[in-house]
Amino acid sequence: MWAHEGQIPPDTDWRIWLYMGGRGAGKTRAGAEWIRSQIWEHGKQRVALVGPTLSDVREVMIEGPSGLRNIGPAEERPIYSPSRRRLEWPNGAEGFVFSAEDPDSLRGPQFDAAWGDEIGAWHRGQTCWDMLMFGLRLGDNPRICATTTPRPTPLIRKLVKLDNIEITRASTLENAHNLAPSFLEAVQANYGGTRLGRQEIDGELIDDPKGALWLRSQIETNRTINAKHEFQRIVVAIDPPISKGVNADTCGIIAAGLRQDGKSVIIADASVQGLRPLDWAARASGLAAEYGNAEIVAEANQGGEMVRDVLEMAGCVSPVRLVHARLSKAARASPVAALYAQGKVMHGGSFPALEDQMCIFGSDAASGSPDRVDALVWAVTVLMLEKVNLRPRVRWV
C-alpha cells in the first residue's frame, strides 16, 4: 500500500527482476517483500539468499530493519539458525544463505526463487551469478530478484543487456519519507549532480565506454565547488546549430575562465535545444554579460558572418570572434582531453548533460552531434592552447 513504483515487481513474465536504486531507496525492503510474497502467495519452498558476505546477508537481508525477520505479520516471520545458515518459515519454506565470496558453495543446491542483494558489490560477481542461475531450476517458474546500487561492474553491464530481464529504478528521494531530513540535505549538498551522487543518490548506472576521450574519474578528481576565482580571462564559446525548430541540434553554449595559476575552469553550461537563432543568441549574450561582457567565441563553419549578425541583433555588446574548424571534431578535442588528464582543466560545479556527452565522445556509444563538447573544446582551446601553440597541425613531408 505504501511501496513506491520502483519497489513493485513488474507485471510481466520475467525471469530476472533487477531493481537499481540510490542509497536508502528501499531496495532491501523491496527484495524482502518479494521473497515474502513468493513464500506465502506463490508456494515457493526453497529460496537462495545471496549477499556480498555472510554478514551482509544476516545483518541486512535477514535481521535488518527491512529484513525478512522484521516484515509481515508476526506469525508469518521465519526463524534463523546461524549454525545451519538457514531460515525456516512456519509453512515449511526454507531460505539458504550464501556469500558471493564463495561461489562454489552454490554448486549442488537447487531453488525455486532467489534474492541477490547489492550485486554490484559482489567480489566474484559473474562467477557467483552463474552458479546461482544453474541452481535456479525448481518449480514451474523459478525467478530471481536482484537489488543493488548501480555500479558499472561486468556483471551489471551484462545483466542490463539481457532480454529476459525487467529493470526498475528509484532515487533516494523517492523514499524520502522514511529517511532523516538531515541526511537528505547533507548528501544533496555534498554529492548532488556529481558522478558519485548520480550513482549513489539518483540510482543511475554511470559508465565510461571504451574509446571515450574523457573519463569521469578525471572530471571528478578536478571538480571544484568553489568557482569564484579571479580569472585572467573569460570566454563564452558557442557551437551554433545549423537547423532550427523542435528537432534542431542543441546550441552548445559554454563559459570558461583562465585562472591566475594557468588552469581553466568550466563555469557554466547554458546549452539549449530547439530555440530560434535570435533566442539562443540572446541566451549566449546574456551569459557573456554576466561575466563582464566576456568575449564570445563562435564557430562559423556553417553560418559565417550570419552568426555575428544574429548576436548583434540579439543585443550583444561583447566582443565576438568567429572561428573556423579545419580539423575533425576528434582531432580538435584530443589536446583538450589531454589537458583534463593533466589536471589543467576543472569543472566549477556539476554539469551532468555536458559530462555525459564528454564521457561517450570518441566511443562507439556516441550518437548525434556533440554540441556541448564542441563549445567546450573551443573555450578551452582559446584560453589555453592558442598561447602555447599546442593546436594540432598537419605537416607535409
mmCIF file of C-alpha atoms in Angstrom:
data_model
loop_
_atom_site.group_PDB
_atom_site.id
_atom_site.type_symbol
_atom_site.label_atom_id
_atom_site.label_comp_id
_atom_site.label_asym_id
_atom_site.label_seq_id
_atom_site.Cartn_x
_atom_site.Cartn_y
_atom_site.Cartn_z
ATOM 1 C CA MET A 1 0.000 0.000 0.000
ATOM 2 C CA TRP A 2 2.882 2.383 0.633
ATOM 3 C CA ALA A 3 5.518 0.992 -1.762
ATOM 4 C CA HIS A 4 6.788 3.404 -4.401
ATOM 5 C CA GLU A 5 6.828 2.426 -8.069
ATOM 6 C CA GLY A 6 10.410 1.152 -8.190
ATOM 7 C CA GLN A 7 9.723 -1.342 -5.384
ATOM 8 C CA ILE A 8 6.833 -3.070 -7.142
ATOM 9 C CA PRO A 9 7.707 -6.181 -9.216
ATOM 10 C CA PRO A 10 6.901 -5.671 -12.924
ATOM 11 C CA ASP A 11 3.718 -7.386 -14.033
ATOM 12 C CA THR A 12 5.310 -9.323 -16.889
ATOM 13 C CA ASP A 13 6.670 -12.821 -17.467
ATOM 14 C CA TRP A 14 10.229 -12.035 -16.362
ATOM 15 C CA ARG A 15 12.861 -14.410 -15.035
ATOM 16 C CA ILE A 16 15.138 -11.698 -13.598
ATOM 17 C CA TRP A 17 13.995 -8.524 -11.862
ATOM 18 C CA LEU A 18 16.798 -6.020 -11.367
ATOM 19 C CA TYR A 19 15.999 -3.149 -9.021
ATOM 20 C CA MET A 20 18.671 -0.444 -9.132
ATOM 21 C CA GLY A 21 18.254 2.387 -6.655
ATOM 22 C CA GLY A 22 20.109 5.036 -4.696
ATOM 23 C CA ARG A 23 21.117 4.709 -1.075
ATOM 24 C CA GLY A 24 18.029 4.408 1.095
ATOM 25 C CA ALA A 25 15.724 3.931 -1.914
ATOM 26 C CA GLY A 26 14.089 0.896 -0.280
ATOM 27 C CA LYS A 27 15.961 -1.857 -2.124
ATOM 28 C CA THR A 28 16.212 -4.196 0.872
ATOM 29 C CA ARG A 29 12.527 -3.797 1.690
ATOM 30 C CA ALA A 30 11.598 -4.491 -1.932
ATOM 31 C CA GLY A 31 13.650 -7.684 -2.032
ATOM 32 C CA ALA A 32 12.374 -8.906 1.329
ATOM 33 C CA GLU A 33 8.735 -8.199 0.466
ATOM 34 C CA TRP A 34 9.124 -10.036 -2.830
ATOM 35 C CA ILE A 35 10.555 -13.096 -1.087
ATOM 36 C CA ARG A 36 7.722 -12.996 1.467
ATOM 37 C CA SER A 37 5.143 -12.883 -1.328
ATOM 38 C CA GLN A 38 6.816 -15.795 -3.118
ATOM 39 C CA ILE A 39 6.613 -17.933 0.009
ATOM 40 C CA TRP A 40 3.137 -17.062 1.234
ATOM 41 C CA GLU A 41 1.336 -16.313 -2.043
ATOM 42 C CA HIS A 42 3.131 -18.438 -4.652
ATOM 43 C CA GLY A 43 4.122 -21.507 -2.679
ATOM 44 C CA LYS A 44 7.892 -21.265 -3.090
ATOM 45 C CA GLN A 45 9.741 -23.658 -0.779
ATOM 46 C CA ARG A 46 13.496 -23.331 -1.398
ATOM 47 C CA VAL A 47 14.918 -19.815 -1.582
ATOM 48 C CA ALA A 48 18.545 -18.725 -2.103
ATOM 49 C CA LEU A 49 19.650 -15.581 -0.248
ATOM 50 C CA VAL A 50 22.947 -14.209 -1.574
ATOM 51 C CA GLY A 51 24.798 -11.112 -0.387
ATOM 52 C CA PRO A 52 28.328 -9.716 -0.689
ATOM 53 C CA THR A 53 29.301 -11.534 2.559
ATOM 54 C CA LEU A 54 27.628 -13.859 5.033
ATOM 55 C CA SER A 55 27.492 -10.979 7.499
ATOM 56 C CA ASP A 56 25.667 -8.809 4.953
ATOM 57 C CA VAL A 57 23.024 -11.495 4.431
ATOM 58 C CA ARG A 58 22.416 -11.871 8.154
ATOM 59 C CA GLU A 59 22.650 -8.213 9.233
ATOM 60 C CA VAL A 60 20.823 -6.662 6.269
ATOM 61 C CA MET A 61 18.711 -9.184 4.374
ATOM 62 C CA ILE A 62 17.558 -11.179 7.425
ATOM 63 C CA GLU A 63 17.910 -9.219 10.666
ATOM 64 C CA GLY A 64 17.970 -5.649 9.308
ATOM 65 C CA PRO A 65 15.085 -3.196 9.874
ATOM 66 C CA SER A 66 13.733 -4.075 6.418
ATOM 67 C CA GLY A 67 14.938 -7.670 6.532
ATOM 68 C CA LEU A 68 12.922 -10.861 6.300
ATOM 69 C CA ARG A 69 12.538 -11.296 10.081
ATOM 70 C CA ASN A 70 11.134 -7.804 10.551
ATOM 71 C CA ILE A 71 8.385 -7.565 7.947
ATOM 72 C CA GLY A 72 4.914 -9.061 7.710
ATOM 73 C CA PRO A 73 2.661 -10.453 10.453
ATOM 74 C CA ALA A 74 4.493 -11.909 13.458
ATOM 75 C CA GLU A 75 3.000 -15.361 12.913
ATOM 76 C CA GLU A 76 4.461 -15.497 9.378
ATOM 77 C CA ARG A 77 8.024 -14.481 10.252
ATOM 78 C CA PRO A 78 10.849 -17.013 9.858
ATOM 79 C CA ILE A 79 13.335 -18.282 12.422
ATOM 80 C CA TYR A 80 17.031 -18.080 11.627
ATOM 81 C CA SER A 81 19.509 -20.812 12.539
ATOM 82 C CA PRO A 82 23.005 -19.270 12.267
ATOM 83 C CA SER A 83 24.840 -22.578 12.627
ATOM 84 C CA ARG A 84 22.945 -24.042 9.673
ATOM 85 C CA ARG A 85 22.790 -20.701 7.802
ATOM 86 C CA ARG A 86 19.131 -21.343 7.202
ATOM 87 C CA LEU A 87 15.801 -19.548 7.564
ATOM 88 C CA GLU A 88 12.705 -21.566 8.348
ATOM 89 C CA TRP A 89 9.183 -20.212 7.821
ATOM 90 C CA PRO A 90 6.155 -21.560 9.702
ATOM 91 C CA ASN A 91 4.746 -23.061 6.479
ATOM 92 C CA GLY A 92 7.874 -25.187 5.934
ATOM 93 C CA ALA A 93 9.614 -22.998 3.353
ATOM 94 C CA GLU A 94 13.365 -22.608 3.762
ATOM 95 C CA GLY A 95 15.873 -19.918 2.903
ATOM 96 C CA PHE A 96 19.530 -20.814 2.352
ATOM 97 C CA VAL A 97 22.285 -18.249 3.000
ATOM 98 C CA PHE A 98 25.250 -17.807 0.655
ATOM 99 C CA SER A 99 28.119 -15.373 0.273
ATOM 100 C CA ALA A 100 29.279 -14.022 -3.104
ATOM 101 C CA GLU A 101 32.812 -14.573 -1.789
ATOM 102 C CA ASP A 102 32.267 -18.333 -2.111
ATOM 103 C CA PRO A 103 30.544 -19.093 -5.443
ATOM 104 C CA ASP A 104 31.365 -22.796 -5.163
ATOM 105 C CA SER A 105 29.004 -23.107 -2.196
ATOM 106 C CA LEU A 106 26.186 -22.679 -4.729
ATOM 107 C CA ARG A 107 27.172 -25.870 -6.539
ATOM 108 C CA GLY A 108 24.696 -28.630 -5.751
ATOM 109 C CA PRO A 109 21.765 -26.823 -4.036
ATOM 110 C CA GLN A 110 18.663 -26.071 -6.077
ATOM 111 C CA PHE A 111 15.980 -23.437 -5.641
ATOM 112 C CA ASP A 112 12.647 -22.157 -6.923
ATOM 113 C CA ALA A 113 13.363 -18.490 -6.042
ATOM 114 C CA ALA A 114 16.369 -16.340 -5.190
ATOM 115 C CA TRP A 115 17.228 -12.881 -3.928
ATOM 116 C CA GLY A 116 20.655 -11.382 -4.629
ATOM 117 C CA ASP A 117 21.337 -8.176 -2.707
ATOM 118 C CA GLU A 118 23.905 -5.494 -3.639
ATOM 119 C CA ILE A 119 25.092 -7.486 -6.633
ATOM 120 C CA GLY A 120 27.209 -4.505 -7.663
ATOM 121 C CA ALA A 121 29.379 -5.200 -4.597
ATOM 122 C CA TRP A 122 29.803 -8.933 -5.195
ATOM 123 C CA HIS A 123 33.526 -9.687 -5.160
ATOM 124 C CA ARG A 124 33.243 -12.541 -7.653
ATOM 125 C CA GLY A 125 30.098 -11.281 -9.259
ATOM 126 C CA GLN A 126 29.861 -13.079 -12.587
ATOM 127 C CA THR A 127 31.029 -16.441 -11.241
ATOM 128 C CA CYS A 128 28.618 -16.275 -8.305
ATOM 129 C CA TRP A 129 25.736 -15.236 -10.570
ATOM 130 C CA ASP A 130 26.414 -18.114 -12.957
ATOM 131 C CA MET A 131 26.434 -20.680 -10.138
ATOM 132 C CA LEU A 132 23.214 -19.222 -8.736
ATOM 133 C CA MET A 133 21.451 -19.374 -12.105
ATOM 134 C CA PHE A 134 22.434 -23.043 -12.546
ATOM 135 C CA GLY A 135 20.747 -23.773 -9.199
ATOM 136 C CA LEU A 136 17.554 -21.855 -10.005
ATOM 137 C CA ARG A 137 15.806 -24.887 -11.506
ATOM 138 C CA LEU A 138 12.836 -25.950 -9.352
ATOM 139 C CA GLY A 139 9.146 -25.398 -9.990
ATOM 140 C CA ASP A 140 7.275 -24.070 -12.980
ATOM 141 C CA ASN A 141 8.694 -20.561 -12.986
ATOM 142 C CA PRO A 142 11.859 -20.035 -10.903
ATOM 143 C CA ARG A 143 12.723 -16.353 -10.585
ATOM 144 C CA ILE A 144 15.361 -14.109 -9.085
ATOM 145 C CA CYS A 145 15.153 -10.606 -7.653
ATOM 146 C CA ALA A 146 18.444 -8.671 -7.725
ATOM 147 C CA THR A 147 18.707 -5.425 -5.767
ATOM 148 C CA THR A 148 21.667 -3.075 -5.913
ATOM 149 C CA THR A 149 23.078 0.389 -6.014
ATOM 150 C CA PRO A 150 24.124 0.626 -9.686
ATOM 151 C CA ARG A 151 27.823 0.246 -10.341
ATOM 152 C CA PRO A 152 29.352 -0.391 -13.780
ATOM 153 C CA THR A 153 30.666 -3.846 -12.887
ATOM 154 C CA PRO A 154 30.974 -6.542 -15.580
ATOM 155 C CA LEU A 155 28.000 -8.380 -14.071
ATOM 156 C CA ILE A 156 25.650 -5.397 -14.123
ATOM 157 C CA ARG A 157 26.817 -4.356 -17.600
ATOM 158 C CA LYS A 158 25.889 -7.839 -18.807
ATOM 159 C CA LEU A 159 22.557 -8.045 -16.983
ATOM 160 C CA VAL A 160 21.136 -4.786 -18.348
ATOM 161 C CA LYS A 161 21.576 -6.128 -21.884
ATOM 162 C CA LEU A 162 19.627 -9.370 -21.324
ATOM 163 C CA ASP A 163 16.241 -9.978 -22.954
ATOM 164 C CA ASN A 164 14.551 -11.861 -20.101
ATOM 165 C CA ILE A 165 15.065 -9.118 -17.525
ATOM 166 C CA GLU A 166 12.890 -6.352 -16.130
ATOM 167 C CA ILE A 167 14.610 -3.305 -14.634
ATOM 168 C CA THR A 168 13.142 -0.797 -12.206
ATOM 169 C CA ARG A 169 14.943 2.251 -10.840
ATOM 170 C CA ALA A 170 14.459 4.688 -7.982
ATOM 171 C CA SER A 171 16.335 7.564 -6.446
ATOM 172 C CA THR A 172 16.935 8.116 -2.753
ATOM 173 C CA LEU A 173 14.409 10.965 -2.840
ATOM 174 C CA GLU A 174 11.573 8.596 -3.772
ATOM 175 C CA ASN A 175 11.871 7.081 -0.312
ATOM 176 C CA ALA A 176 12.410 10.412 1.441
ATOM 177 C CA HIS A 177 9.532 9.935 3.900
ATOM 178 C CA ASN A 178 11.479 7.063 5.501
ATOM 179 C CA LEU A 179 14.788 8.943 5.743
ATOM 180 C CA ALA A 180 16.166 11.619 8.044
ATOM 181 C CA PRO A 181 15.797 15.121 6.519
ATOM 182 C CA SER A 182 19.313 15.986 7.685
ATOM 183 C CA PHE A 183 20.679 13.002 5.727
ATOM 184 C CA LEU A 184 18.927 14.103 2.558
ATOM 185 C CA GLU A 185 20.155 17.670 2.934
ATOM 186 C CA ALA A 186 23.727 16.562 3.557
ATOM 187 C CA VAL A 187 24.023 14.159 0.624
ATOM 188 C CA GLN A 188 22.348 16.585 -1.756
ATOM 189 C CA ALA A 189 24.652 19.415 -0.693
ATOM 190 C CA ASN A 190 27.829 17.342 -0.875
ATOM 191 C CA TYR A 191 27.155 14.993 -3.772
ATOM 192 C CA GLY A 192 24.221 16.331 -5.798
ATOM 193 C CA GLY A 193 24.996 16.282 -9.513
ATOM 194 C CA THR A 194 28.388 14.603 -9.149
ATOM 195 C CA ARG A 195 29.171 11.203 -10.626
ATOM 196 C CA LEU A 196 29.065 9.642 -7.156
ATOM 197 C CA GLY A 197 25.793 11.405 -6.376
ATOM 198 C CA ARG A 198 24.154 10.318 -9.600
ATOM 199 C CA GLN A 199 25.122 6.730 -8.803
ATOM 200 C CA GLU A 200 24.530 6.618 -5.048
ATOM 201 C CA ILE A 201 21.595 9.075 -4.792
ATOM 202 C CA ASP A 202 19.863 9.088 -8.181
ATOM 203 C CA GLY A 203 20.440 5.389 -8.814
ATOM 204 C CA GLU A 204 21.885 5.926 -12.283
ATOM 205 C CA LEU A 205 24.227 3.449 -13.935
ATOM 206 C CA ILE A 206 27.198 5.617 -14.912
ATOM 207 C CA ASP A 207 29.748 4.029 -17.208
ATOM 208 C CA ASP A 208 32.739 5.059 -19.321
ATOM 209 C CA PRO A 209 32.519 3.373 -22.740
ATOM 210 C CA LYS A 210 35.699 2.081 -24.295
ATOM 211 C CA GLY A 211 37.392 4.670 -26.510
ATOM 212 C CA ALA A 212 35.905 7.762 -24.874
ATOM 213 C CA LEU A 213 38.322 10.712 -24.737
ATOM 214 C CA TRP A 214 37.250 11.779 -21.243
ATOM 215 C CA LEU A 215 36.934 9.690 -18.085
ATOM 216 C CA ARG A 216 34.556 10.544 -15.281
ATOM 217 C CA SER A 217 37.309 9.867 -12.773
ATOM 218 C CA GLN A 218 39.355 12.691 -14.307
ATOM 219 C CA ILE A 219 36.441 15.096 -14.154
ATOM 220 C CA GLU A 220 35.630 14.188 -10.548
ATOM 221 C CA THR A 221 39.254 14.499 -9.430
ATOM 222 C CA ASN A 222 39.447 18.029 -10.787
ATOM 223 C CA ARG A 223 35.989 19.275 -9.808
ATOM 224 C CA THR A 224 35.732 22.328 -7.595
ATOM 225 C CA ILE A 225 32.543 23.540 -5.946
ATOM 226 C CA ASN A 226 34.056 26.983 -5.493
ATOM 227 C CA ALA A 227 34.308 28.517 -8.947
ATOM 228 C CA LYS A 228 34.562 32.103 -7.701
ATOM 229 C CA HIS A 229 38.169 32.774 -8.618
ATOM 230 C CA GLU A 230 39.870 35.777 -10.109
ATOM 231 C CA PHE A 231 40.199 34.962 -13.777
ATOM 232 C CA GLN A 232 42.681 36.421 -16.203
ATOM 233 C CA ARG A 233 40.173 35.921 -18.980
ATOM 234 C CA ILE A 234 36.668 34.548 -19.515
ATOM 235 C CA VAL A 235 35.193 33.375 -22.790
ATOM 236 C CA VAL A 236 31.752 32.170 -23.810
ATOM 237 C CA ALA A 237 32.009 29.618 -26.618
ATOM 238 C CA ILE A 238 29.106 28.861 -28.953
ATOM 239 C CA ASP A 239 28.567 25.917 -31.284
ATOM 240 C CA PRO A 240 25.531 27.138 -33.265
ATOM 241 C CA PRO A 241 23.045 24.615 -34.677
ATOM 242 C CA ILE A 242 22.602 24.582 -38.433
ATOM 243 C CA SER A 243 18.876 23.832 -38.126
ATOM 244 C CA LYS A 244 16.021 25.291 -36.125
ATOM 245 C CA GLY A 245 12.790 24.150 -34.531
ATOM 246 C CA VAL A 246 11.910 21.454 -32.009
ATOM 247 C CA ASN A 247 14.091 18.840 -33.736
ATOM 248 C CA ALA A 248 17.123 21.074 -34.172
ATOM 249 C CA ASP A 249 20.521 20.190 -32.738
ATOM 250 C CA THR A 250 21.447 21.680 -29.394
ATOM 251 C CA CYS A 251 23.187 25.037 -29.413
ATOM 252 C CA GLY A 252 26.303 24.470 -27.328
ATOM 253 C CA ILE A 253 26.992 27.437 -25.010
ATOM 254 C CA ILE A 254 29.861 27.038 -22.535
ATOM 255 C CA ALA A 255 31.562 29.644 -20.333
ATOM 256 C CA ALA A 256 35.115 29.060 -19.115
ATOM 257 C CA GLY A 257 37.699 31.138 -17.277
ATOM 258 C CA LEU A 258 41.504 31.109 -17.135
ATOM 259 C CA ARG A 259 42.842 31.329 -13.578
ATOM 260 C CA GLN A 260 45.991 33.042 -12.381
ATOM 261 C CA ASP A 261 47.670 29.658 -11.893
ATOM 262 C CA GLY A 262 47.192 28.792 -15.564
ATOM 263 C CA LYS A 263 44.316 26.342 -15.069
ATOM 264 C CA SER A 264 40.972 26.713 -16.797
ATOM 265 C CA VAL A 265 37.616 26.304 -15.065
ATOM 266 C CA ILE A 266 34.349 25.460 -16.800
ATOM 267 C CA ILE A 267 31.939 27.793 -15.041
ATOM 268 C CA ALA A 268 28.640 27.474 -16.926
ATOM 269 C CA ASP A 269 26.767 25.280 -19.387
ATOM 270 C CA ALA A 270 23.918 27.277 -20.880
ATOM 271 C CA SER A 271 23.408 24.990 -23.887
ATOM 272 C CA VAL A 272 19.845 24.868 -25.152
ATOM 273 C CA GLN A 273 17.904 22.919 -27.753
ATOM 274 C CA GLY A 274 15.036 23.945 -30.011
ATOM 275 C CA LEU A 275 15.346 27.735 -29.862
ATOM 276 C CA ARG A 276 15.305 30.119 -32.814
ATOM 277 C CA PRO A 277 18.669 31.729 -33.691
ATOM 278 C CA LEU A 278 17.673 35.032 -32.120
ATOM 279 C CA ASP A 279 16.742 33.287 -28.889
ATOM 280 C CA TRP A 280 19.909 31.219 -28.459
ATOM 281 C CA ALA A 281 21.924 34.285 -29.397
ATOM 282 C CA ALA A 282 20.182 36.243 -26.628
ATOM 283 C CA ARG A 283 20.950 33.433 -24.183
ATOM 284 C CA ALA A 284 24.647 33.447 -25.074
ATOM 285 C CA SER A 285 24.789 37.249 -24.957
ATOM 286 C CA GLY A 286 23.175 37.265 -21.532
ATOM 287 C CA LEU A 287 25.720 34.741 -20.224
ATOM 288 C CA ALA A 288 28.602 36.855 -21.540
ATOM 289 C CA ALA A 289 27.084 39.930 -19.878
ATOM 290 C CA GLU A 290 27.030 38.111 -16.529
ATOM 291 C CA TYR A 291 30.802 37.862 -16.732
ATOM 292 C CA GLY A 292 31.529 41.474 -17.582
ATOM 293 C CA ASN A 293 30.795 41.297 -21.303
ATOM 294 C CA ALA A 294 33.196 38.405 -21.755
ATOM 295 C CA GLU A 295 34.469 37.643 -25.227
ATOM 296 C CA ILE A 296 32.224 35.393 -27.297
ATOM 297 C CA VAL A 297 33.880 32.765 -29.481
ATOM 298 C CA ALA A 298 31.528 31.253 -32.058
ATOM 299 C CA GLU A 299 32.130 28.541 -34.619
ATOM 300 C CA ALA A 300 31.222 29.938 -38.014
ATOM 301 C CA ASN A 301 31.732 26.960 -40.341
ATOM 302 C CA GLN A 302 28.047 26.840 -41.247
ATOM 303 C CA GLY A 303 26.703 30.334 -40.691
ATOM 304 C CA GLY A 304 29.714 32.522 -41.393
ATOM 305 C CA GLU A 305 29.153 36.210 -40.661
ATOM 306 C CA MET A 306 25.468 35.485 -40.078
ATOM 307 C CA VAL A 307 26.407 34.222 -36.601
ATOM 308 C CA ARG A 308 27.845 37.630 -35.731
ATOM 309 C CA ASP A 309 24.804 39.364 -37.226
ATOM 310 C CA VAL A 310 22.391 37.260 -35.151
ATOM 311 C CA LEU A 311 24.325 38.030 -31.969
ATOM 312 C CA GLU A 312 24.240 41.762 -32.729
ATOM 313 C CA MET A 313 20.507 41.583 -33.453
ATOM 314 C CA ALA A 314 20.074 39.937 -30.044
ATOM 315 C CA GLY A 315 21.676 42.972 -28.395
ATOM 316 C CA CYS A 316 25.128 41.520 -27.846
ATOM 317 C CA VAL A 317 27.677 44.136 -26.722
ATOM 318 C CA SER A 318 30.509 41.684 -26.025
ATOM 319 C CA PRO A 319 33.359 41.322 -28.499
ATOM 320 C CA VAL A 320 32.619 38.482 -30.928
ATOM 321 C CA ARG A 321 35.278 36.341 -32.527
ATOM 322 C CA LEU A 322 34.407 33.868 -35.266
ATOM 323 C CA VAL A 323 36.464 30.666 -35.509
ATOM 324 C CA HIS A 324 36.555 28.035 -38.218
ATOM 325 C CA ALA A 325 37.137 24.327 -37.682
ATOM 326 C CA ARG A 326 39.749 22.992 -40.083
ATOM 327 C CA LEU A 327 40.229 19.646 -38.351
ATOM 328 C CA SER A 328 37.818 16.895 -37.332
ATOM 329 C CA LYS A 329 35.989 17.102 -34.030
ATOM 330 C CA ALA A 330 38.135 14.316 -32.565
ATOM 331 C CA ALA A 331 41.387 15.981 -33.656
ATOM 332 C CA ARG A 332 40.333 19.262 -32.040
ATOM 333 C CA ALA A 333 39.106 17.542 -28.878
ATOM 334 C CA SER A 334 42.162 15.340 -28.246
ATOM 335 C CA PRO A 335 44.517 18.103 -26.955
ATOM 336 C CA VAL A 336 41.742 19.389 -24.689
ATOM 337 C CA ALA A 337 41.161 15.900 -23.301
ATOM 338 C CA ALA A 338 44.915 15.698 -22.652
ATOM 339 C CA LEU A 339 44.696 18.869 -20.552
ATOM 340 C CA TYR A 340 41.985 17.207 -18.456
ATOM 341 C CA ALA A 341 44.237 14.172 -17.955
ATOM 342 C CA GLN A 342 46.997 16.530 -16.761
ATOM 343 C CA GLY A 343 44.642 18.166 -14.257
ATOM 344 C CA LYS A 344 44.762 21.536 -16.018
ATOM 345 C CA VAL A 345 41.015 21.893 -16.614
ATOM 346 C CA MET A 346 38.489 21.898 -13.787
ATOM 347 C CA HIS A 347 34.705 21.929 -13.579
ATOM 348 C CA GLY A 348 33.429 24.651 -11.309
ATOM 349 C CA GLY A 349 30.237 22.833 -10.424
ATOM 350 C CA SER A 350 28.218 19.935 -11.778
ATOM 351 C CA PHE A 351 27.209 19.761 -15.461
ATOM 352 C CA PRO A 352 25.564 16.340 -15.968
ATOM 353 C CA ALA A 353 24.452 16.763 -19.602
ATOM 354 C CA LEU A 354 27.842 18.098 -20.672
ATOM 355 C CA GLU A 355 29.754 15.421 -18.752
ATOM 356 C CA ASP A 356 27.601 12.618 -20.149
ATOM 357 C CA GLN A 357 28.386 13.844 -23.657
ATOM 358 C CA MET A 358 32.093 14.170 -22.888
ATOM 359 C CA CYS A 359 32.343 10.640 -21.483
ATOM 360 C CA ILE A 360 30.947 8.951 -24.585
ATOM 361 C CA PHE A 361 32.691 11.197 -27.119
ATOM 362 C CA GLY A 362 35.014 9.084 -29.263
ATOM 363 C CA SER A 363 33.368 5.776 -28.309
ATOM 364 C CA ASP A 364 31.002 3.523 -30.233
ATOM 365 C CA ALA A 365 28.234 4.649 -27.874
ATOM 366 C CA ALA A 366 28.387 8.225 -29.171
ATOM 367 C CA SER A 367 25.480 9.400 -31.312
ATOM 368 C CA GLY A 368 24.154 12.704 -32.550
ATOM 369 C CA SER A 369 26.034 15.956 -32.632
ATOM 370 C CA PRO A 370 28.332 16.637 -29.624
ATOM 371 C CA ASP A 371 27.321 20.291 -29.441
ATOM 372 C CA ARG A 372 28.214 20.890 -25.798
ATOM 373 C CA VAL A 373 31.591 19.211 -26.277
ATOM 374 C CA ASP A 374 32.304 21.325 -29.372
ATOM 375 C CA ALA A 375 31.639 24.508 -27.436
ATOM 376 C CA LEU A 376 33.783 23.316 -24.519
ATOM 377 C CA VAL A 377 36.652 22.450 -26.872
ATOM 378 C CA TRP A 378 36.552 25.939 -28.398
ATOM 379 C CA ALA A 379 36.509 27.595 -24.982
ATOM 380 C CA VAL A 380 39.492 25.647 -23.643
ATOM 381 C CA THR A 381 41.393 25.917 -26.933
ATOM 382 C CA VAL A 382 41.103 29.701 -26.977
ATOM 383 C CA LEU A 383 42.060 30.020 -23.311
ATOM 384 C CA MET A 384 44.922 27.541 -23.153
ATOM 385 C CA LEU A 385 46.118 26.082 -26.427
ATOM 386 C CA GLU A 386 46.478 29.119 -28.655
ATOM 387 C CA LYS A 387 49.040 30.862 -26.454
ATOM 388 C CA VAL A 388 51.313 27.848 -26.117
ATOM 389 C CA ASN A 389 50.805 26.787 -29.724
ATOM 390 C CA LEU A 390 49.565 23.289 -28.897
ATOM 391 C CA ARG A 391 46.839 23.140 -31.505
ATOM 392 C CA PRO A 392 47.038 20.032 -33.693
ATOM 393 C CA ARG A 393 48.649 20.543 -37.082
ATOM 394 C CA VAL A 394 49.233 18.647 -40.292
ATOM 395 C CA ARG A 395 52.770 18.864 -41.655
ATOM 396 C CA TRP A 396 53.520 17.907 -45.272
ATOM 397 C CA VAL A 397 56.704 15.806 -45.697
#
